[in-house]
């Protein structure tokens, strides 16, 4: 998970490192001295609401100074490369750079050239590690797992556009490290068998058949900007086959929760009444995101000194 001071992804995540971050986030046992007065840059080449705002708030709560940079309106429009843009921002003296980019591998590329800590806030369809941490914290707290963060015996269905999803890839790594069984659920084009093999997850193309056995349904956004429409083909009844409707939610176990990393396409992958209903922990995921990002920033800067 950690590569020195960098947090790039959850592949091969270490359970002890995960549990240490979750403990700090859950207990709010931050050590602000580690980050007070340090400088954090949010460098976002792709749109974001939750991740960017929560990283800013997390840094501010710990007493750091934060600069938000977005590619819109920047010298990227003049042809400045990713590495030149990053090097320019880093040269101003930041201790940590939080980066989101549309290319898979962008965060690792920057970490390979960085002197400061690099935290991946989402790179293409590759990884989104702090979303997976927020999801693990939400799940553990919602299902009242004890502070060992041992998810043995839990089954989590990740439902939808898995092939396009960095959230699915990161959660597959972190949930497996914590002991959960993960099932990728969706149309064959979005959940090919080889993806399940690569991520070490079970695969199902029938949401209805897994509803009664899962503890959580993690619903993914249909990513039209990454070609989801072409994957499905014309006339595919996505909501009818894979939408998390009220009727489907009613067939889940009493304690089971519905998650969504956001932003949601209401009426497509999730019915509005489910998103706002009793099983939903969607806003809990957002709140948990601030706490895990505080823990991540603190640890990244501690590791970089
Ligand atoms: N879940 C998530 O990454 O949301 P944003 O794109 O709004 O940051």
mmCIF file of C-alpha atoms and ligand atoms in Angstrom:
data_model
loop_
_atom_site.group_PDB
_atom_site.id
_atom_site.type_symbol
_atom_site.label_atom_id
_atom_site.label_comp_id
_atom_site.label_asym_id
_atom_site.label_seq_id
_atom_site.Cartn_x
_atom_site.Cartn_y
_atom_site.Cartn_z
ATOM 1 C CA UNK A 1 0.000 0.000 0.000
ATOM 2 C CA UNK A 2 2.558 2.609 1.096
ATOM 3 C CA UNK A 3 5.585 2.987 -1.165
ATOM 4 C CA UNK A 4 7.774 5.107 1.053
ATOM 5 C CA UNK A 5 5.782 8.287 1.559
ATOM 6 C CA UNK A 6 3.554 7.634 -1.468
ATOM 7 C CA UNK A 7 0.073 6.114 -1.481
ATOM 8 C CA UNK A 8 -0.629 4.850 -4.974
ATOM 9 C CA UNK A 9 -2.990 1.891 -4.723
ATOM 10 C CA UNK A 10 -4.437 -1.017 -2.816
ATOM 11 C CA UNK A 11 -3.041 -3.909 -4.837
ATOM 12 C CA UNK A 12 -1.235 -6.167 -2.403
ATOM 13 C CA UNK A 13 -2.512 -4.038 0.470
ATOM 14 C CA UNK A 14 -1.026 -4.862 3.836
ATOM 15 C CA UNK A 15 -3.672 -5.587 6.477
ATOM 16 C CA UNK A 16 -1.635 -4.104 9.320
ATOM 17 C CA UNK A 17 -1.033 -0.851 7.437
ATOM 18 C CA UNK A 18 -4.733 -0.651 6.574
ATOM 19 C CA UNK A 19 -5.805 -1.311 10.144
ATOM 20 C CA UNK A 20 -3.394 1.290 11.485
ATOM 21 C CA UNK A 21 -4.900 3.990 9.246
ATOM 22 C CA UNK A 22 -8.459 2.884 10.056
ATOM 23 C CA UNK A 23 -7.698 3.025 13.774
ATOM 24 C CA UNK A 24 -6.384 6.583 13.526
ATOM 25 C CA UNK A 25 -9.363 7.678 11.418
ATOM 26 C CA UNK A 26 -11.926 5.933 13.638
ATOM 27 C CA UNK A 27 -10.464 7.188 16.899
ATOM 28 C CA UNK A 28 -9.578 10.634 15.522
ATOM 29 C CA UNK A 29 -6.208 10.041 17.162
ATOM 30 C CA UNK A 30 -4.396 12.465 14.902
ATOM 31 C CA UNK A 31 -1.079 14.060 15.777
ATOM 32 C CA UNK A 32 -1.512 17.509 14.241
ATOM 33 C CA UNK A 33 2.086 18.466 15.041
ATOM 34 C CA UNK A 34 3.135 16.169 12.220
ATOM 35 C CA UNK A 35 1.454 18.312 9.607
ATOM 36 C CA UNK A 36 0.792 21.726 11.218
ATOM 37 C CA UNK A 37 2.066 24.452 8.912
ATOM 38 C CA UNK A 38 2.969 22.029 6.120
ATOM 39 C CA UNK A 39 1.874 22.700 2.555
ATOM 40 C CA UNK A 40 -0.424 20.381 0.600
ATOM 41 C CA UNK A 41 -1.348 20.800 -3.070
ATOM 42 C CA UNK A 42 -4.464 19.282 -4.583
ATOM 43 C CA UNK A 43 -3.548 18.778 -8.239
ATOM 44 C CA UNK A 44 -6.649 17.695 -10.139
ATOM 45 C CA UNK A 45 -6.589 17.056 -13.881
ATOM 46 C CA UNK A 46 -10.066 15.505 -13.669
ATOM 47 C CA UNK A 47 -13.271 16.729 -12.062
ATOM 48 C CA UNK A 48 -14.082 15.935 -8.445
ATOM 49 C CA UNK A 49 -16.387 17.050 -5.678
ATOM 50 C CA UNK A 50 -15.956 14.613 -2.781
ATOM 51 C CA UNK A 51 -12.265 13.797 -3.040
ATOM 52 C CA UNK A 52 -10.904 17.272 -3.637
ATOM 53 C CA UNK A 53 -13.053 19.035 -1.047
ATOM 54 C CA UNK A 54 -12.429 16.363 1.585
ATOM 55 C CA UNK A 55 -8.657 16.428 1.060
ATOM 56 C CA UNK A 56 -8.763 20.224 1.465
ATOM 57 C CA UNK A 57 -10.845 19.991 4.613
ATOM 58 C CA UNK A 58 -8.689 17.179 5.989
ATOM 59 C CA UNK A 59 -5.508 19.201 5.518
ATOM 60 C CA UNK A 60 -7.064 22.319 7.017
ATOM 61 C CA UNK A 61 -8.350 20.439 10.055
ATOM 62 C CA UNK A 62 -4.792 19.309 10.709
ATOM 63 C CA UNK A 63 -3.459 22.852 10.418
ATOM 64 C CA UNK A 64 -1.804 22.504 7.015
ATOM 65 C CA UNK A 65 -1.906 25.100 4.250
ATOM 66 C CA UNK A 66 -3.718 23.925 1.128
ATOM 67 C CA UNK A 67 -3.599 25.039 -2.476
ATOM 68 C CA UNK A 68 -6.221 23.754 -4.891
ATOM 69 C CA UNK A 69 -5.065 23.511 -8.499
ATOM 70 C CA UNK A 70 -7.248 22.302 -11.351
ATOM 71 C CA UNK A 71 -6.167 21.819 -14.931
ATOM 72 C CA UNK A 72 -9.049 23.984 -16.137
ATOM 73 C CA UNK A 73 -7.647 27.464 -16.628
ATOM 74 C CA UNK A 74 -4.045 26.291 -16.178
ATOM 75 C CA UNK A 75 -1.048 26.203 -18.503
ATOM 76 C CA UNK A 76 -1.994 22.659 -19.485
ATOM 77 C CA UNK A 77 -3.977 24.411 -22.235
ATOM 78 C CA UNK A 78 -0.618 25.690 -23.583
ATOM 79 C CA UNK A 79 0.728 22.167 -23.869
ATOM 80 C CA UNK A 80 2.599 21.835 -20.555
ATOM 81 C CA UNK A 81 3.205 18.156 -19.830
ATOM 82 C CA UNK A 82 2.095 16.264 -16.740
ATOM 83 C CA UNK A 83 5.660 15.962 -15.440
ATOM 84 C CA UNK A 84 6.449 19.631 -16.105
ATOM 85 C CA UNK A 85 3.235 20.699 -14.406
ATOM 86 C CA UNK A 86 3.975 18.503 -11.404
ATOM 87 C CA UNK A 87 7.623 19.601 -11.224
ATOM 88 C CA UNK A 88 6.565 23.243 -11.340
ATOM 89 C CA UNK A 89 4.096 22.837 -8.490
ATOM 90 C CA UNK A 90 6.489 20.724 -6.424
ATOM 91 C CA UNK A 91 9.248 23.334 -6.852
ATOM 92 C CA UNK A 92 7.103 25.819 -4.942
ATOM 93 C CA UNK A 93 7.749 23.806 -1.809
ATOM 94 C CA UNK A 94 4.879 21.445 -1.125
ATOM 95 C CA UNK A 95 5.229 18.596 1.365
ATOM 96 C CA UNK A 96 2.502 16.494 -0.243
ATOM 97 C CA UNK A 97 0.760 16.517 -3.605
ATOM 98 C CA UNK A 98 -2.647 14.888 -3.953
ATOM 99 C CA UNK A 99 -3.147 14.036 -7.608
ATOM 100 C CA UNK A 100 -6.086 12.986 -9.763
ATOM 101 C CA UNK A 101 -5.532 12.237 -13.436
ATOM 102 C CA UNK A 102 -7.440 10.531 -16.232
ATOM 103 C CA UNK A 103 -4.499 8.272 -17.180
ATOM 104 C CA UNK A 104 -3.968 5.000 -15.302
ATOM 105 C CA UNK A 105 -0.446 5.038 -13.885
ATOM 106 C CA UNK A 106 -0.158 8.825 -13.641
ATOM 107 C CA UNK A 107 0.233 8.822 -9.845
ATOM 108 C CA UNK A 108 3.001 6.223 -9.958
ATOM 109 C CA UNK A 109 4.797 8.178 -12.698
ATOM 110 C CA UNK A 110 4.771 11.290 -10.529
ATOM 111 C CA UNK A 111 5.863 9.362 -7.439
ATOM 112 C CA UNK A 112 8.835 8.051 -9.444
ATOM 113 C CA UNK A 113 9.945 11.656 -10.015
ATOM 114 C CA UNK A 114 8.863 13.231 -6.723
ATOM 115 C CA UNK A 115 10.741 14.529 -3.711
ATOM 116 C CA UNK A 116 7.505 15.175 -1.790
ATOM 117 C CA UNK A 117 4.786 12.659 -0.886
ATOM 118 C CA UNK A 118 2.376 11.754 -3.716
ATOM 119 C CA UNK A 119 -1.137 10.603 -2.834
ATOM 120 C CA UNK A 120 -3.267 9.098 -5.574
ATOM 121 C CA UNK A 121 -6.751 10.635 -5.630
ATOM 122 C CA UNK A 122 -7.778 8.509 -8.608
ATOM 123 C CA UNK A 123 -5.883 7.633 -11.809
ATOM 124 C CA UNK A 124 -7.946 6.517 -14.787
ATOM 125 C CA UNK A 125 -9.505 3.121 -14.187
ATOM 126 C CA UNK A 126 -6.529 2.054 -12.059
ATOM 127 C CA UNK A 127 -6.764 2.924 -8.345
ATOM 128 C CA UNK A 128 -8.534 5.208 -5.857
ATOM 129 C CA UNK A 129 -7.022 4.156 -2.528
ATOM 130 C CA UNK A 130 -8.537 6.778 -0.245
ATOM 131 C CA UNK A 131 -12.033 5.917 -1.501
ATOM 132 C CA UNK A 132 -11.372 2.308 -0.534
ATOM 133 C CA UNK A 133 -10.208 3.436 2.913
ATOM 134 C CA UNK A 134 -13.360 5.537 3.338
ATOM 135 C CA UNK A 135 -15.447 2.552 2.274
ATOM 136 C CA UNK A 136 -13.695 0.190 4.701
ATOM 137 C CA UNK A 137 -14.170 2.645 7.571
ATOM 138 C CA UNK A 138 -17.856 3.097 6.683
ATOM 139 C CA UNK A 139 -18.441 -0.623 6.364
ATOM 140 C CA UNK A 140 -16.672 -1.468 9.605
ATOM 141 C CA UNK A 141 -18.574 1.177 11.538
ATOM 142 C CA UNK A 142 -21.961 0.419 9.921
ATOM 143 C CA UNK A 143 -21.681 -3.311 10.586
ATOM 144 C CA UNK A 144 -20.191 -2.700 14.035
ATOM 145 C CA UNK A 145 -17.078 -4.746 13.438
ATOM 146 C CA UNK A 146 -14.705 -4.405 16.323
ATOM 147 C CA UNK A 147 -11.548 -2.378 16.078
ATOM 148 C CA UNK A 148 -9.594 -5.310 14.733
ATOM 149 C CA UNK A 149 -11.113 -4.368 11.347
ATOM 150 C CA UNK A 150 -11.421 -8.076 10.672
ATOM 151 C CA UNK A 151 -13.938 -8.494 7.840
ATOM 152 C CA UNK A 152 -13.742 -12.278 7.815
ATOM 153 C CA UNK A 153 -17.209 -13.689 7.120
ATOM 154 C CA UNK A 154 -18.458 -10.590 5.293
ATOM 155 C CA UNK A 155 -19.469 -10.756 1.634
ATOM 156 C CA UNK A 156 -19.402 -7.539 -0.355
ATOM 157 C CA UNK A 157 -20.894 -7.283 -3.846
ATOM 158 C CA UNK A 158 -19.314 -4.620 -6.049
ATOM 159 C CA UNK A 159 -22.051 -3.996 -8.587
ATOM 160 C CA UNK A 160 -21.855 -2.481 -12.032
ATOM 161 C CA UNK A 161 -19.201 -1.013 -14.255
ATOM 162 C CA UNK A 162 -16.273 -2.827 -12.619
ATOM 163 C CA UNK A 163 -14.046 -2.868 -15.684
ATOM 164 C CA UNK A 164 -13.939 0.949 -15.794
ATOM 165 C CA UNK A 165 -13.718 1.394 -12.055
ATOM 166 C CA UNK A 166 -10.718 2.389 -9.981
ATOM 167 C CA UNK A 167 -13.020 2.171 -6.943
ATOM 168 C CA UNK A 168 -13.671 -1.511 -7.683
ATOM 169 C CA UNK A 169 -9.968 -2.273 -8.094
ATOM 170 C CA UNK A 170 -8.993 -0.493 -4.886
ATOM 171 C CA UNK A 171 -11.815 -2.020 -2.871
ATOM 172 C CA UNK A 172 -11.022 -5.494 -4.181
ATOM 173 C CA UNK A 173 -7.516 -5.120 -2.734
ATOM 174 C CA UNK A 174 -8.404 -3.564 0.599
ATOM 175 C CA UNK A 175 -11.487 -5.674 1.364
ATOM 176 C CA UNK A 176 -9.633 -8.889 0.567
ATOM 177 C CA UNK A 177 -6.730 -7.811 2.791
ATOM 178 C CA UNK A 178 -9.214 -7.270 5.641
ATOM 179 C CA UNK A 179 -10.681 -10.736 5.104
ATOM 180 C CA UNK A 180 -13.925 -10.049 3.206
ATOM 181 C CA UNK A 181 -15.189 -12.114 0.296
ATOM 182 C CA UNK A 182 -15.737 -9.880 -2.730
ATOM 183 C CA UNK A 183 -18.104 -10.660 -5.614
ATOM 184 C CA UNK A 184 -18.007 -8.536 -8.754
ATOM 185 C CA UNK A 185 -21.529 -8.325 -10.183
ATOM 186 C CA UNK A 186 -22.579 -6.908 -13.536
ATOM 187 C CA UNK A 187 -23.069 -7.523 -17.233
ATOM 188 C CA UNK A 188 -20.390 -9.675 -18.875
ATOM 189 C CA UNK A 189 -18.980 -6.678 -20.732
ATOM 190 C CA UNK A 190 -18.471 -4.832 -17.439
ATOM 191 C CA UNK A 191 -17.435 -7.815 -15.337
ATOM 192 C CA UNK A 192 -15.388 -10.118 -17.564
ATOM 193 C CA UNK A 193 -14.185 -13.358 -15.987
ATOM 194 C CA UNK A 194 -10.552 -12.313 -16.433
ATOM 195 C CA UNK A 195 -11.128 -9.210 -14.294
ATOM 196 C CA UNK A 196 -12.360 -11.415 -11.461
ATOM 197 C CA UNK A 197 -9.309 -13.641 -11.860
ATOM 198 C CA UNK A 198 -6.931 -10.666 -11.914
ATOM 199 C CA UNK A 199 -8.463 -9.177 -8.761
ATOM 200 C CA UNK A 200 -8.969 -12.495 -6.969
ATOM 201 C CA UNK A 201 -12.745 -11.961 -6.755
ATOM 202 C CA UNK A 202 -15.756 -14.138 -7.494
ATOM 203 C CA UNK A 203 -17.856 -13.029 -10.469
ATOM 204 C CA UNK A 204 -21.632 -13.054 -10.991
ATOM 205 C CA UNK A 205 -23.743 -11.786 -13.868
ATOM 206 C CA UNK A 206 -26.964 -12.112 -11.879
ATOM 207 C CA UNK A 207 -27.538 -9.514 -9.156
ATOM 208 C CA UNK A 208 -30.781 -11.145 -8.011
ATOM 209 C CA UNK A 209 -28.988 -14.385 -7.171
ATOM 210 C CA UNK A 210 -26.524 -12.748 -4.754
ATOM 211 C CA UNK A 211 -28.804 -10.315 -2.895
ATOM 212 C CA UNK A 212 -29.695 -12.671 -0.050
ATOM 213 C CA UNK A 213 -26.093 -13.623 0.733
ATOM 214 C CA UNK A 214 -24.348 -10.235 0.885
ATOM 215 C CA UNK A 215 -23.632 -7.890 3.768
ATOM 216 C CA UNK A 216 -23.068 -4.886 1.535
ATOM 217 C CA UNK A 217 -23.840 -3.869 -2.025
ATOM 218 C CA UNK A 218 -21.325 -1.350 -3.309
ATOM 219 C CA UNK A 219 -23.055 0.185 -6.323
ATOM 220 C CA UNK A 220 -20.818 1.723 -8.974
ATOM 221 C CA UNK A 221 -21.554 4.604 -11.279
ATOM 222 C CA UNK A 222 -22.034 3.818 -14.945
ATOM 223 C CA UNK A 223 -19.022 5.672 -16.371
ATOM 224 C CA UNK A 224 -20.280 7.062 -19.648
ATOM 225 C CA UNK A 225 -17.098 9.141 -19.979
ATOM 226 C CA UNK A 226 -15.078 5.892 -20.083
ATOM 227 C CA UNK A 227 -17.242 4.263 -22.757
ATOM 228 C CA UNK A 228 -19.810 2.394 -20.640
ATOM 229 C CA UNK A 229 -22.574 3.057 -23.180
ATOM 230 C CA UNK A 230 -20.607 1.317 -25.943
ATOM 231 C CA UNK A 231 -19.804 -1.604 -23.626
ATOM 232 C CA UNK A 232 -23.481 -2.327 -23.021
ATOM 233 C CA UNK A 233 -24.788 -1.755 -26.518
ATOM 234 C CA UNK A 234 -28.092 -0.217 -27.533
ATOM 235 C CA UNK A 235 -31.263 -1.286 -25.776
ATOM 236 C CA UNK A 236 -29.596 -2.951 -22.772
ATOM 237 C CA UNK A 237 -31.973 -2.658 -19.795
ATOM 238 C CA UNK A 238 -29.354 -1.809 -17.176
ATOM 239 C CA UNK A 239 -31.741 -0.724 -14.452
ATOM 240 C CA UNK A 240 -33.959 -3.744 -15.017
ATOM 241 C CA UNK A 241 -31.069 -6.189 -14.642
ATOM 242 C CA UNK A 242 -28.566 -4.459 -12.355
ATOM 243 C CA UNK A 243 -30.197 -1.379 -10.861
ATOM 244 C CA UNK A 244 -30.404 -1.273 -7.057
ATOM 245 C CA UNK A 245 -34.141 -0.725 -6.793
ATOM 246 C CA UNK A 246 -36.308 -0.628 -3.682
ATOM 247 C CA UNK A 247 -37.588 -4.089 -4.532
ATOM 248 C CA UNK A 248 -34.047 -5.492 -4.729
ATOM 249 C CA UNK A 249 -32.980 -3.701 -1.551
ATOM 250 C CA UNK A 250 -35.951 -5.285 0.229
ATOM 251 C CA UNK A 251 -34.508 -8.732 -0.507
ATOM 252 C CA UNK A 252 -31.188 -8.009 1.213
ATOM 253 C CA UNK A 253 -30.501 -9.243 4.720
ATOM 254 C CA UNK A 254 -31.800 -7.039 7.542
ATOM 255 C CA UNK A 255 -28.398 -5.665 8.481
ATOM 256 C CA UNK A 256 -27.046 -5.272 4.940
ATOM 257 C CA UNK A 257 -26.065 -1.829 3.684
ATOM 258 C CA UNK A 258 -26.059 -0.111 0.302
ATOM 259 C CA UNK A 259 -23.000 1.912 -0.631
ATOM 260 C CA UNK A 260 -22.101 4.171 -3.560
ATOM 261 C CA UNK A 261 -18.871 6.148 -3.900
ATOM 262 C CA UNK A 262 -20.666 8.914 -5.815
ATOM 263 C CA UNK A 263 -21.454 10.731 -7.917
ATOM 264 C CA UNK A 264 -24.678 8.764 -8.397
ATOM 265 C CA UNK A 265 -26.783 8.383 -11.519
ATOM 266 C CA UNK A 266 -30.125 8.230 -9.724
ATOM 267 C CA UNK A 267 -32.600 6.112 -11.617
ATOM 268 C CA UNK A 268 -29.847 4.238 -13.463
ATOM 269 C CA UNK A 269 -27.601 2.182 -11.164
ATOM 270 C CA UNK A 270 -29.473 3.167 -7.985
ATOM 271 C CA UNK A 271 -33.054 4.235 -7.343
ATOM 272 C CA UNK A 272 -33.324 7.540 -5.523
ATOM 273 C CA UNK A 273 -35.414 5.994 -2.748
ATOM 274 C CA UNK A 274 -32.610 3.485 -2.034
ATOM 275 C CA UNK A 275 -29.910 6.164 -2.101
ATOM 276 C CA UNK A 276 -31.910 8.112 0.493
ATOM 277 C CA UNK A 277 -33.279 5.064 2.326
ATOM 278 C CA UNK A 278 -32.533 3.261 5.562
ATOM 279 C CA UNK A 279 -29.907 0.936 4.132
ATOM 280 C CA UNK A 280 -27.922 3.711 2.494
ATOM 281 C CA UNK A 281 -24.570 4.715 3.970
ATOM 282 C CA UNK A 282 -23.694 6.945 1.019
ATOM 283 C CA UNK A 283 -23.271 10.129 3.044
ATOM 284 C CA UNK A 284 -21.456 8.130 5.707
ATOM 285 C CA UNK A 285 -18.874 7.267 3.054
ATOM 286 C CA UNK A 286 -18.428 10.979 2.365
ATOM 287 C CA UNK A 287 -17.966 11.780 6.063
ATOM 288 C CA UNK A 288 -15.561 8.878 6.520
ATOM 289 C CA UNK A 289 -13.603 10.221 3.556
ATOM 290 C CA UNK A 290 -12.559 13.291 5.526
ATOM 291 C CA UNK A 291 -11.294 11.214 8.452
ATOM 292 C CA UNK A 292 -9.323 8.739 6.355
ATOM 293 C CA UNK A 293 -7.786 11.573 4.335
ATOM 294 C CA UNK A 294 -6.656 13.223 7.564
ATOM 295 C CA UNK A 295 -5.007 9.938 8.549
ATOM 296 C CA UNK A 296 -3.421 9.528 5.112
ATOM 297 C CA UNK A 297 -2.043 13.076 4.938
ATOM 298 C CA UNK A 298 -0.595 12.795 8.413
ATOM 299 C CA UNK A 299 1.063 9.472 7.658
ATOM 300 C CA UNK A 300 2.358 10.539 4.228
ATOM 301 C CA UNK A 301 3.982 13.676 5.602
ATOM 302 C CA UNK A 302 5.360 11.779 8.606
ATOM 303 C CA UNK A 303 6.929 9.298 6.200
ATOM 304 C CA UNK A 304 8.379 11.999 3.956
ATOM 305 C CA UNK A 305 10.518 13.726 6.609
HETATM 306 N N1 LIG B 1 -16.006 9.180 -5.165
HETATM 307 C C1 LIG B 1 -15.333 10.156 -5.804
HETATM 308 O O1 LIG B 1 -14.138 9.998 -6.127
HETATM 309 O O2 LIG B 1 -16.057 11.278 -6.027
HETATM 310 P P1 LIG B 1 -15.502 12.607 -6.728
HETATM 311 O O3 LIG B 1 -15.226 12.256 -8.169
HETATM 312 O O4 LIG B 1 -16.582 13.624 -6.556
HETATM 313 O O5 LIG B 1 -14.227 12.989 -6.027
#
